[in-house]
PDB file of N, CA, C and O in Angstrom:
ATOM      1  N   MET E   1      29.332  16.484  -0.980  1.00  0.00           N
ATOM      2  CA  MET E   1      28.413  16.237  -0.062  1.00  0.00           C
ATOM      3  C   MET E   1      27.445  14.930  -0.135  1.00  0.00           C
ATOM      4  O   MET E   1      27.069  14.968  -0.815  1.00  0.00           O
ATOM      5  N   MET E   2      27.557  14.421   0.946  1.00  0.00           N
ATOM      6  CA  MET E   2      26.929  13.111   0.726  1.00  0.00           C
ATOM      7  C   MET E   2      25.731  13.025   1.603  1.00  0.00           C
ATOM      8  O   MET E   2      25.440  13.500   2.631  1.00  0.00           O
ATOM      9  N   HIS E   3      24.525  12.103   1.002  1.00  0.00           N
ATOM     10  CA  HIS E   3      23.392  12.215   1.797  1.00  0.00           C
ATOM     11  C   HIS E   3      22.698  10.800   1.948  1.00  0.00           C
ATOM     12  O   HIS E   3      23.586   9.797   1.131  1.00  0.00           O
ATOM     13  N   GLY E   4      22.182  10.602   2.739  1.00  0.00           N
ATOM     14  CA  GLY E   4      21.523   9.270   3.055  1.00  0.00           C
ATOM     15  C   GLY E   4      20.694   8.324   1.600  1.00  0.00           C
ATOM     16  O   GLY E   4      20.753   7.652   1.567  1.00  0.00           O
ATOM     17  N   ASN E   5      20.370   9.457   0.966  1.00  0.00           N
ATOM     18  CA  ASN E   5      19.731   8.789  -0.219  1.00  0.00           C
ATOM     19  C   ASN E   5      20.532   8.473  -1.162  1.00  0.00           C
ATOM     20  O   ASN E   5      20.147   7.807  -2.304  1.00  0.00           O
ATOM     21  N   ASP E   6      21.776   8.605  -1.243  1.00  0.00           N
ATOM     22  CA  ASP E   6      22.924   8.123  -2.139  1.00  0.00           C
ATOM     23  C   ASP E   6      22.846   6.644  -2.428  1.00  0.00           C
ATOM     24  O   ASP E   6      23.069   6.034  -3.412  1.00  0.00           O
ATOM     25  N   VAL E   7      22.175   5.933  -1.389  1.00  0.00           N
ATOM     26  CA  VAL E   7      21.998   4.368  -1.289  1.00  0.00           C
ATOM     27  C   VAL E   7      20.961   4.036  -2.416  1.00  0.00           C
ATOM     28  O   VAL E   7      20.811   2.735  -3.175  1.00  0.00           O
ATOM     29  N   LEU E   8      20.081   4.914  -2.596  1.00  0.00           N
ATOM     30  CA  LEU E   8      18.756   4.565  -3.730  1.00  0.00           C
ATOM     31  C   LEU E   8      19.542   4.885  -4.991  1.00  0.00           C
ATOM     32  O   LEU E   8      20.375   5.339  -5.282  1.00  0.00           O
ATOM     33  N   ALA E   9      18.797   3.758  -5.933  1.00  0.00           N
ATOM     34  CA  ALA E   9      19.349   3.729  -7.597  1.00  0.00           C
ATOM     35  C   ALA E   9      19.107   5.091  -7.958  1.00  0.00           C
ATOM     36  O   ALA E   9      18.057   5.875  -7.988  1.00  0.00           O
ATOM     37  N   GLY E  10      19.941   6.026  -8.513  1.00  0.00           N
ATOM     38  CA  GLY E  10      20.017   7.286  -9.035  1.00  0.00           C
ATOM     39  C   GLY E  10      20.113   8.428  -7.974  1.00  0.00           C
ATOM     40  O   GLY E  10      19.842   9.362  -8.487  1.00  0.00           O
ATOM     41  N   GLY E  11      20.083   7.744  -6.697  1.00  0.00           N
ATOM     42  CA  GLY E  11      20.227   8.871  -5.707  1.00  0.00           C
ATOM     43  C   GLY E  11      21.616   9.577  -5.804  1.00  0.00           C
ATOM     44  O   GLY E  11      21.671  10.856  -5.524  1.00  0.00           O
ATOM     45  N   THR E  12      22.570   9.318  -6.190  1.00  0.00           N
ATOM     46  CA  THR E  12      23.683   9.890  -6.324  1.00  0.00           C
ATOM     47  C   THR E  12      23.742  11.177  -7.379  1.00  0.00           C
ATOM     48  O   THR E  12      23.845  12.272  -7.276  1.00  0.00           O
ATOM     49  N   ALA E  13      22.953  10.890  -8.605  1.00  0.00           N
ATOM     50  CA  ALA E  13      22.932  11.785  -9.521  1.00  0.00           C
ATOM     51  C   ALA E  13      21.827  12.978  -8.999  1.00  0.00           C
ATOM     52  O   ALA E  13      21.879  14.186  -9.326  1.00  0.00           O
ATOM     53  N   VAL E  14      20.861  12.423  -8.302  1.00  0.00           N
ATOM     54  CA  VAL E  14      19.849  13.425  -7.876  1.00  0.00           C
ATOM     55  C   VAL E  14      20.666  14.639  -7.003  1.00  0.00           C
ATOM     56  O   VAL E  14      20.422  15.586  -6.952  1.00  0.00           O
ATOM     57  N   THR E  15      21.133  13.555  -5.915  1.00  0.00           N
ATOM     58  CA  THR E  15      21.947  14.677  -5.127  1.00  0.00           C
ATOM     59  C   THR E  15      23.137  15.546  -5.886  1.00  0.00           C
ATOM     60  O   THR E  15      23.102  16.701  -5.348  1.00  0.00           O
ATOM     61  N   ALA E  16      23.786  15.043  -6.483  1.00  0.00           N
ATOM     62  CA  ALA E  16      24.712  16.228  -7.295  1.00  0.00           C
ATOM     63  C   ALA E  16      23.986  17.034  -8.083  1.00  0.00           C
ATOM     64  O   ALA E  16      24.307  18.408  -8.119  1.00  0.00           O
ATOM     65  N   ALA E  17      22.887  16.967  -8.736  1.00  0.00           N
ATOM     66  CA  ALA E  17      22.177  17.884  -9.393  1.00  0.00           C
ATOM     67  C   ALA E  17      21.479  18.703  -8.454  1.00  0.00           C
ATOM     68  O   ALA E  17      21.374  20.124  -8.696  1.00  0.00           O
ATOM     69  N   TRP E  18      20.928  18.451  -7.460  1.00  0.00           N
ATOM     70  CA  TRP E  18      20.321  19.325  -6.380  1.00  0.00           C
ATOM     71  C   TRP E  18      21.360  20.082  -5.760  1.00  0.00           C
ATOM     72  O   TRP E  18      21.155  21.396  -5.413  1.00  0.00           O
ATOM     73  N   ASP E  19      22.650  19.737  -5.337  1.00  0.00           N
ATOM     74  CA  ASP E  19      23.697  20.390  -4.954  1.00  0.00           C
ATOM     75  C   ASP E  19      23.940  21.402  -5.779  1.00  0.00           C
ATOM     76  O   ASP E  19      24.289  22.790  -5.125  1.00  0.00           O
ATOM     77  N   ARG E  20      24.090  21.340  -7.012  1.00  0.00           N
ATOM     78  CA  ARG E  20      24.188  22.373  -8.151  1.00  0.00           C
ATOM     79  C   ARG E  20      22.959  23.604  -7.869  1.00  0.00           C
ATOM     80  O   ARG E  20      23.229  24.804  -7.831  1.00  0.00           O
ATOM     81  N   ILE E  21      21.825  22.762  -7.807  1.00  0.00           N
ATOM     82  CA  ILE E  21      20.873  24.136  -7.981  1.00  0.00           C
ATOM     83  C   ILE E  21      20.771  24.708  -6.588  1.00  0.00           C
ATOM     84  O   ILE E  21      20.501  25.835  -6.486  1.00  0.00           O
ATOM     85  N   GLU E  22      21.094  24.227  -5.527  1.00  0.00           N
ATOM     86  CA  GLU E  22      21.305  24.903  -4.159  1.00  0.00           C
ATOM     87  C   GLU E  22      22.271  26.017  -4.266  1.00  0.00           C
ATOM     88  O   GLU E  22      22.044  27.043  -3.680  1.00  0.00           O
ATOM     89  N   THR E  23      23.437  25.732  -4.833  1.00  0.00           N
ATOM     90  CA  THR E  23      24.595  26.500  -4.880  1.00  0.00           C
ATOM     91  C   THR E  23      24.214  27.693  -5.630  1.00  0.00           C
ATOM     92  O   THR E  23      24.358  29.034  -5.239  1.00  0.00           O
ATOM     93  N   TRP E  24      23.648  27.538  -6.758  1.00  0.00           N
ATOM     94  CA  TRP E  24      22.739  28.599  -7.686  1.00  0.00           C
ATOM     95  C   TRP E  24      21.747  29.527  -6.715  1.00  0.00           C
ATOM     96  O   TRP E  24      22.032  30.749  -6.936  1.00  0.00           O
ATOM     97  N   LEU E  25      20.864  28.812  -6.114  1.00  0.00           N
ATOM     98  CA  LEU E  25      19.835  29.361  -5.437  1.00  0.00           C
ATOM     99  C   LEU E  25      20.451  30.312  -4.380  1.00  0.00           C
ATOM    100  O   LEU E  25      20.250  31.531  -4.193  1.00  0.00           O
ATOM    101  N   GLN E  26      21.564  29.906  -3.573  1.00  0.00           N
ATOM    102  CA  GLN E  26      22.377  30.659  -2.453  1.00  0.00           C
ATOM    103  C   GLN E  26      22.741  31.808  -3.287  1.00  0.00           C
ATOM    104  O   GLN E  26      22.796  32.824  -2.516  1.00  0.00           O
ATOM    105  N   ALA E  27      23.407  31.665  -4.292  1.00  0.00           N
ATOM    106  CA  ALA E  27      24.087  33.027  -4.967  1.00  0.00           C
ATOM    107  C   ALA E  27      23.285  33.990  -5.770  1.00  0.00           C
ATOM    108  O   ALA E  27      23.287  35.051  -5.574  1.00  0.00           O
ATOM    109  N   ARG E  28      21.920  33.447  -6.384  1.00  0.00           N
ATOM    110  CA  ARG E  28      21.247  34.103  -7.007  1.00  0.00           C
ATOM    111  C   ARG E  28      19.541  34.387  -6.635  1.00  0.00           C
ATOM    112  O   ARG E  28      19.079  35.320  -6.770  1.00  0.00           O
ATOM    113  N   ALA E  29      19.393  33.607  -5.585  1.00  0.00           N
ATOM    114  CA  ALA E  29      17.937  33.671  -5.020  1.00  0.00           C
ATOM    115  C   ALA E  29      17.798  33.263  -3.393  1.00  0.00           C
ATOM    116  O   ALA E  29      17.105  32.148  -3.398  1.00  0.00           O
ATOM    117  N   PRO E  30      18.569  33.486  -2.892  1.00  0.00           N
ATOM    118  CA  PRO E  30      18.452  33.216  -1.315  1.00  0.00           C
ATOM    119  C   PRO E  30      17.471  33.312  -0.662  1.00  0.00           C
ATOM    120  O   PRO E  30      17.215  32.273   0.113  1.00  0.00           O
ATOM    121  N   MET E  31      16.455  34.259  -1.129  1.00  0.00           N
ATOM    122  CA  MET E  31      15.194  34.054  -0.257  1.00  0.00           C
ATOM    123  C   MET E  31      14.424  32.923  -0.788  1.00  0.00           C
ATOM    124  O   MET E  31      13.899  32.257  -0.179  1.00  0.00           O
ATOM    125  N   SER E  32      14.354  32.575  -2.124  1.00  0.00           N
ATOM    126  CA  SER E  32      13.762  31.389  -2.532  1.00  0.00           C
ATOM    127  C   SER E  32      14.158  30.066  -1.818  1.00  0.00           C
ATOM    128  O   SER E  32      13.618  29.145  -1.568  1.00  0.00           O
ATOM    129  N   ARG E  33      15.628  29.934  -1.576  1.00  0.00           N
ATOM    130  CA  ARG E  33      16.500  29.173  -0.949  1.00  0.00           C
ATOM    131  C   ARG E  33      15.899  28.631   0.629  1.00  0.00           C
ATOM    132  O   ARG E  33      15.723  27.381   0.975  1.00  0.00           O
ATOM    133  N   THR E  34      15.456  29.662   1.039  1.00  0.00           N
ATOM    134  CA  THR E  34      14.809  29.781   2.531  1.00  0.00           C
ATOM    135  C   THR E  34      13.711  29.002   2.228  1.00  0.00           C
ATOM    136  O   THR E  34      13.073  28.787   3.724  1.00  0.00           O
ATOM    137  N   THR E  35      12.845  28.792   1.223  1.00  0.00           N
ATOM    138  CA  THR E  35      11.540  28.249   1.076  1.00  0.00           C
ATOM    139  C   THR E  35      11.667  26.657   1.313  1.00  0.00           C
ATOM    140  O   THR E  35      10.753  26.054   1.567  1.00  0.00           O
ATOM    141  N   LEU E  36      12.788  26.399   1.202  1.00  0.00           N
ATOM    142  CA  LEU E  36      13.032  24.870   1.209  1.00  0.00           C
ATOM    143  C   LEU E  36      12.772  23.995   2.513  1.00  0.00           C
ATOM    144  O   LEU E  36      13.225  24.284   3.554  1.00  0.00           O
ATOM    145  N   ARG E  37      11.795  23.084   2.363  1.00  0.00           N
ATOM    146  CA  ARG E  37      11.755  22.330   3.730  1.00  0.00           C
ATOM    147  C   ARG E  37      12.676  21.446   3.933  1.00  0.00           C
ATOM    148  O   ARG E  37      13.374  21.064   3.015  1.00  0.00           O
ATOM    149  N   PRO E  38      12.686  20.861   5.367  1.00  0.00           N
ATOM    150  CA  PRO E  38      13.574  19.962   5.729  1.00  0.00           C
ATOM    151  C   PRO E  38      13.227  18.484   4.994  1.00  0.00           C
ATOM    152  O   PRO E  38      12.301  18.375   4.069  1.00  0.00           O
ATOM    153  N   PRO E  39      14.269  17.558   5.260  1.00  0.00           N
ATOM    154  CA  PRO E  39      13.947  16.247   4.225  1.00  0.00           C
ATOM    155  C   PRO E  39      12.782  15.503   4.572  1.00  0.00           C
ATOM    156  O   PRO E  39      12.270  15.712   5.739  1.00  0.00           O
ATOM    157  N   ALA E  40      12.080  14.769   3.809  1.00  0.00           N
ATOM    158  CA  ALA E  40      11.282  13.876   4.301  1.00  0.00           C
ATOM    159  C   ALA E  40      11.676  12.647   5.280  1.00  0.00           C
ATOM    160  O   ALA E  40      12.638  12.423   4.869  1.00  0.00           O
ATOM    161  N   THR E  41      10.834  12.289   6.195  1.00  0.00           N
ATOM    162  CA  THR E  41      11.394  11.110   6.858  1.00  0.00           C
ATOM    163  C   THR E  41      11.028   9.809   6.072  1.00  0.00           C
ATOM    164  O   THR E  41      10.216   9.706   5.002  1.00  0.00           O
ATOM    165  N   CYS E  42      11.492   8.538   6.476  1.00  0.00           N
ATOM    166  CA  CYS E  42      11.314   7.366   5.805  1.00  0.00           C
ATOM    167  C   CYS E  42       9.899   6.859   6.118  1.00  0.00           C
ATOM    168  O   CYS E  42       9.211   6.547   4.920  1.00  0.00           O
ATOM    169  N   GLU E  43       9.152   7.472   7.171  1.00  0.00           N
ATOM    170  CA  GLU E  43       7.932   7.035   7.544  1.00  0.00           C
ATOM    171  C   GLU E  43       7.142   7.889   6.411  1.00  0.00           C
ATOM    172  O   GLU E  43       5.965   7.325   5.979  1.00  0.00           O
ATOM    173  N   GLN E  44       7.288   9.157   6.349  1.00  0.00           N
ATOM    174  CA  GLN E  44       6.652   9.929   5.274  1.00  0.00           C
ATOM    175  C   GLN E  44       6.546   9.170   3.995  1.00  0.00           C
ATOM    176  O   GLN E  44       5.445   9.233   3.235  1.00  0.00           O
ATOM    177  N   LEU E  45       7.645   8.565   3.318  1.00  0.00           N
ATOM    178  CA  LEU E  45       7.859   8.143   1.961  1.00  0.00           C
ATOM    179  C   LEU E  45       7.058   6.880   2.207  1.00  0.00           C
ATOM    180  O   LEU E  45       6.351   6.366   1.139  1.00  0.00           O
ATOM    181  N   ASN E  46       7.121   5.898   3.244  1.00  0.00           N
ATOM    182  CA  ASN E  46       6.267   4.747   3.302  1.00  0.00           C
ATOM    183  C   ASN E  46       4.838   5.096   3.171  1.00  0.00           C
ATOM    184  O   ASN E  46       4.049   4.201   2.696  1.00  0.00           O
ATOM    185  N   SER E  47       4.646   6.220   3.948  1.00  0.00           N
ATOM    186  CA  SER E  47       3.052   6.418   3.913  1.00  0.00           C
ATOM    187  C   SER E  47       2.712   6.731   2.525  1.00  0.00           C
ATOM    188  O   SER E  47       1.289   6.675   2.205  1.00  0.00           O
ATOM    189  N   ALA E  48       3.326   7.861   1.758  1.00  0.00           N
ATOM    190  CA  ALA E  48       2.982   8.167   0.430  1.00  0.00           C
ATOM    191  C   ALA E  48       3.019   6.850  -0.469  1.00  0.00           C
ATOM    192  O   ALA E  48       2.020   6.575  -1.023  1.00  0.00           O
ATOM    193  N   GLU E  49       3.694   5.745  -0.223  1.00  0.00           N
ATOM    194  CA  GLU E  49       3.732   4.718  -1.114  1.00  0.00           C
ATOM    195  C   GLU E  49       2.452   3.918  -0.839  1.00  0.00           C
ATOM    196  O   GLU E  49       1.798   3.454  -1.592  1.00  0.00           O
ATOM    197  N   ARG E  50       1.935   3.848   0.620  1.00  0.00           N
ATOM    198  CA  ARG E  50       0.761   3.075   0.720  1.00  0.00           C
ATOM    199  C   ARG E  50      -0.290   4.030   0.087  1.00  0.00           C
ATOM    200  O   ARG E  50      -1.587   3.277  -0.342  1.00  0.00           O
ATOM    201  N   VAL E  51      -0.590   5.018   0.194  1.00  0.00           N
ATOM    202  CA  VAL E  51      -1.568   5.914  -0.194  1.00  0.00           C
ATOM    203  C   VAL E  51      -1.517   5.881  -1.688  1.00  0.00           C
ATOM    204  O   VAL E  51      -2.777   5.645  -2.178  1.00  0.00           O
ATOM    205  N   VAL E  52      -0.635   5.891  -2.412  1.00  0.00           N
ATOM    206  CA  VAL E  52      -0.600   5.755  -4.088  1.00  0.00           C
ATOM    207  C   VAL E  52      -0.614   4.147  -4.234  1.00  0.00           C
ATOM    208  O   VAL E  52      -0.910   3.947  -5.625  1.00  0.00           O
ATOM    209  N   GLY E  53      -0.262   3.300  -3.481  1.00  0.00           N
ATOM    210  CA  GLY E  53      -0.582   1.729  -3.780  1.00  0.00           C
ATOM    211  C   GLY E  53       0.555   1.062  -4.612  1.00  0.00           C
ATOM    212  O   GLY E  53       0.549   0.168  -5.045  1.00  0.00           O
ATOM    213  N   CYS E  54       1.748   1.942  -4.560  1.00  0.00           N
ATOM    214  CA  CYS E  54       2.733   1.317  -5.394  1.00  0.00           C
ATOM    215  C   CYS E  54       4.221   1.990  -4.876  1.00  0.00           C
ATOM    216  O   CYS E  54       4.072   3.155  -4.336  1.00  0.00           O
ATOM    217  N   PRO E  55       5.474   1.338  -5.163  1.00  0.00           N
ATOM    218  CA  PRO E  55       6.696   1.865  -4.572  1.00  0.00           C
ATOM    219  C   PRO E  55       6.797   3.376  -5.508  1.00  0.00           C
ATOM    220  O   PRO E  55       6.423   3.677  -6.619  1.00  0.00           O
ATOM    221  N   LEU E  56       7.287   4.580  -5.074  1.00  0.00           N
ATOM    222  CA  LEU E  56       7.952   5.593  -5.514  1.00  0.00           C
ATOM    223  C   LEU E  56       9.257   5.377  -6.246  1.00  0.00           C
ATOM    224  O   LEU E  56       9.697   4.647  -5.888  1.00  0.00           O
ATOM    225  N   PRO E  57       9.141   6.046  -7.534  1.00  0.00           N
ATOM    226  CA  PRO E  57      10.429   5.859  -7.923  1.00  0.00           C
ATOM    227  C   PRO E  57      11.589   6.450  -7.293  1.00  0.00           C
ATOM    228  O   PRO E  57      11.373   7.517  -6.429  1.00  0.00           O
ATOM    229  N   ASP E  58      12.909   5.726  -7.312  1.00  0.00           N
ATOM    230  CA  ASP E  58      14.082   6.000  -6.313  1.00  0.00           C
ATOM    231  C   ASP E  58      14.292   7.077  -6.332  1.00  0.00           C
ATOM    232  O   ASP E  58      15.084   8.006  -5.487  1.00  0.00           O
ATOM    233  N   GLN E  59      14.554   7.960  -7.719  1.00  0.00           N
ATOM    234  CA  GLN E  59      14.832   9.487  -7.855  1.00  0.00           C
ATOM    235  C   GLN E  59      14.167  10.194  -7.292  1.00  0.00           C
ATOM    236  O   GLN E  59      14.279  11.467  -6.742  1.00  0.00           O
ATOM    237  N   LEU E  60      12.726  10.166  -7.026  1.00  0.00           N
ATOM    238  CA  LEU E  60      11.520  10.967  -6.594  1.00  0.00           C
ATOM    239  C   LEU E  60      12.086  10.970  -4.855  1.00  0.00           C
ATOM    240  O   LEU E  60      11.913  11.890  -4.164  1.00  0.00           O
ATOM    241  N   LYS E  61      12.167   9.816  -4.308  1.00  0.00           N
ATOM    242  CA  LYS E  61      12.550   9.328  -2.872  1.00  0.00           C
ATOM    243  C   LYS E  61      13.804   9.977  -2.549  1.00  0.00           C
ATOM    244  O   LYS E  61      13.895  10.647  -1.507  1.00  0.00           O
ATOM    245  N   ALA E  62      14.828  10.123  -3.695  1.00  0.00           N
ATOM    246  CA  ALA E  62      15.930  10.687  -3.265  1.00  0.00           C
ATOM    247  C   ALA E  62      16.007  11.978  -3.245  1.00  0.00           C
ATOM    248  O   ALA E  62      16.478  12.892  -2.347  1.00  0.00           O
ATOM    249  N   LEU E  63      15.061  12.711  -4.109  1.00  0.00           N
ATOM    250  CA  LEU E  63      14.727  14.407  -3.962  1.00  0.00           C
ATOM    251  C   LEU E  63      13.914  14.632  -2.428  1.00  0.00           C
ATOM    252  O   LEU E  63      14.362  15.562  -1.982  1.00  0.00           O
ATOM    253  N   TRP E  64      13.021  13.704  -2.328  1.00  0.00           N
ATOM    254  CA  TRP E  64      12.378  14.052  -1.050  1.00  0.00           C
ATOM    255  C   TRP E  64      13.064  13.731   0.234  1.00  0.00           C
ATOM    256  O   TRP E  64      12.652  14.625   1.241  1.00  0.00           O
ATOM    257  N   LEU E  65      14.268  12.879   0.146  1.00  0.00           N
ATOM    258  CA  LEU E  65      15.160  13.146   1.065  1.00  0.00           C
ATOM    259  C   LEU E  65      15.979  14.014   1.307  1.00  0.00           C
ATOM    260  O   LEU E  65      16.913  14.302   2.381  1.00  0.00           O
ATOM    261  N   LEU E  66      16.203  15.106   0.330  1.00  0.00           N
ATOM    262  CA  LEU E  66      16.754  16.260   0.161  1.00  0.00           C
ATOM    263  C   LEU E  66      16.001  17.404   0.956  1.00  0.00           C
ATOM    264  O   LEU E  66      16.377  18.133   2.041  1.00  0.00           O
ATOM    265  N   HIS E  67      14.764  17.672   0.637  1.00  0.00           N
ATOM    266  CA  HIS E  67      13.925  18.383   0.821  1.00  0.00           C
ATOM    267  C   HIS E  67      12.472  18.172   0.475  1.00  0.00           C
ATOM    268  O   HIS E  67      12.297  17.645  -0.512  1.00  0.00           O
ATOM    269  N   ASP E  68      11.698  18.263   1.325  1.00  0.00           N
ATOM    270  CA  ASP E  68      10.254  17.681   1.210  1.00  0.00           C
ATOM    271  C   ASP E  68       9.395  19.145   0.711  1.00  0.00           C
ATOM    272  O   ASP E  68       8.520  19.840   1.452  1.00  0.00           O
ATOM    273  N   GLY E  69       9.870  19.642  -0.368  1.00  0.00           N
ATOM    274  CA  GLY E  69       9.104  20.518  -0.760  1.00  0.00           C
ATOM    275  C   GLY E  69       9.418  21.825  -0.249  1.00  0.00           C
ATOM    276  O   GLY E  69      10.518  22.158   0.015  1.00  0.00           O
ATOM    277  N   THR E  70       8.434  23.048  -0.340  1.00  0.00           N
ATOM    278  CA  THR E  70       8.759  24.372  -0.244  1.00  0.00           C
ATOM    279  C   THR E  70       7.605  24.697   0.927  1.00  0.00           C
ATOM    280  O   THR E  70       6.557  24.372   0.897  1.00  0.00           O
ATOM    281  N   TYR E  71       8.248  25.899   1.693  1.00  0.00           N
ATOM    282  CA  TYR E  71       7.039  26.634   2.528  1.00  0.00           C
ATOM    283  C   TYR E  71       6.417  27.433   1.582  1.00  0.00           C
ATOM    284  O   TYR E  71       7.416  27.986   0.597  1.00  0.00           O
ATOM    285  N   GLU E  72       5.461  28.127   1.928  1.00  0.00           N
ATOM    286  CA  GLU E  72       4.709  29.108   0.911  1.00  0.00           C
ATOM    287  C   GLU E  72       5.233  30.265   1.254  1.00  0.00           C
ATOM    288  O   GLU E  72       5.237  31.167   0.288  1.00  0.00           O
ATOM    289  N   THR E  73       5.784  30.662   2.287  1.00  0.00           N
ATOM    290  CA  THR E  73       6.228  32.248   2.300  1.00  0.00           C
ATOM    291  C   THR E  73       7.689  31.959   2.686  1.00  0.00           C
ATOM    292  O   THR E  73       8.226  31.454   3.196  1.00  0.00           O
ATOM    293  N   PRO E  74       8.647  32.796   1.780  1.00  0.00           N
ATOM    294  CA  PRO E  74       9.950  32.957   2.042  1.00  0.00           C
ATOM    295  C   PRO E  74      10.284  33.239   3.559  1.00  0.00           C
ATOM    296  O   PRO E  74       9.908  34.135   3.926  1.00  0.00           O
ATOM    297  N   GLY E  75      11.596  32.435   4.125  1.00  0.00           N
ATOM    298  CA  GLY E  75      11.790  32.758   5.214  1.00  0.00           C
ATOM    299  C   GLY E  75      11.122  31.984   6.530  1.00  0.00           C
ATOM    300  O   GLY E  75      11.348  32.032   7.411  1.00  0.00           O
ATOM    301  N   TYR E  76       9.963  31.330   6.009  1.00  0.00           N
ATOM    302  CA  TYR E  76       9.143  30.751   6.864  1.00  0.00           C
ATOM    303  C   TYR E  76      10.032  29.337   7.589  1.00  0.00           C
ATOM    304  O   TYR E  76      10.424  28.571   6.759  1.00  0.00           O
ATOM    305  N   THR E  77      10.141  29.125   8.941  1.00  0.00           N
ATOM    306  CA  THR E  77      10.705  27.872   9.387  1.00  0.00           C
ATOM    307  C   THR E  77       9.735  27.245  10.417  1.00  0.00           C
ATOM    308  O   THR E  77       8.991  27.839  10.837  1.00  0.00           O
TER     309      THR E  77
END
């Protein structure tokens, strides 16, 4: 599975690792998997960089381009 974050340095490794995590979650903890939020937007990443005053690490951006954290309640969309 290819994601847009693969152009980031380290993005491919993050994507490969996260694909394995999601496969595990789907098989063993499907309710936990439903708490994953959609990807962050480029604007959200840019805003975070402005707030912290420096660039975010590429691996962190790659992760957030897969999922922007989790919802607090399982199954919440």
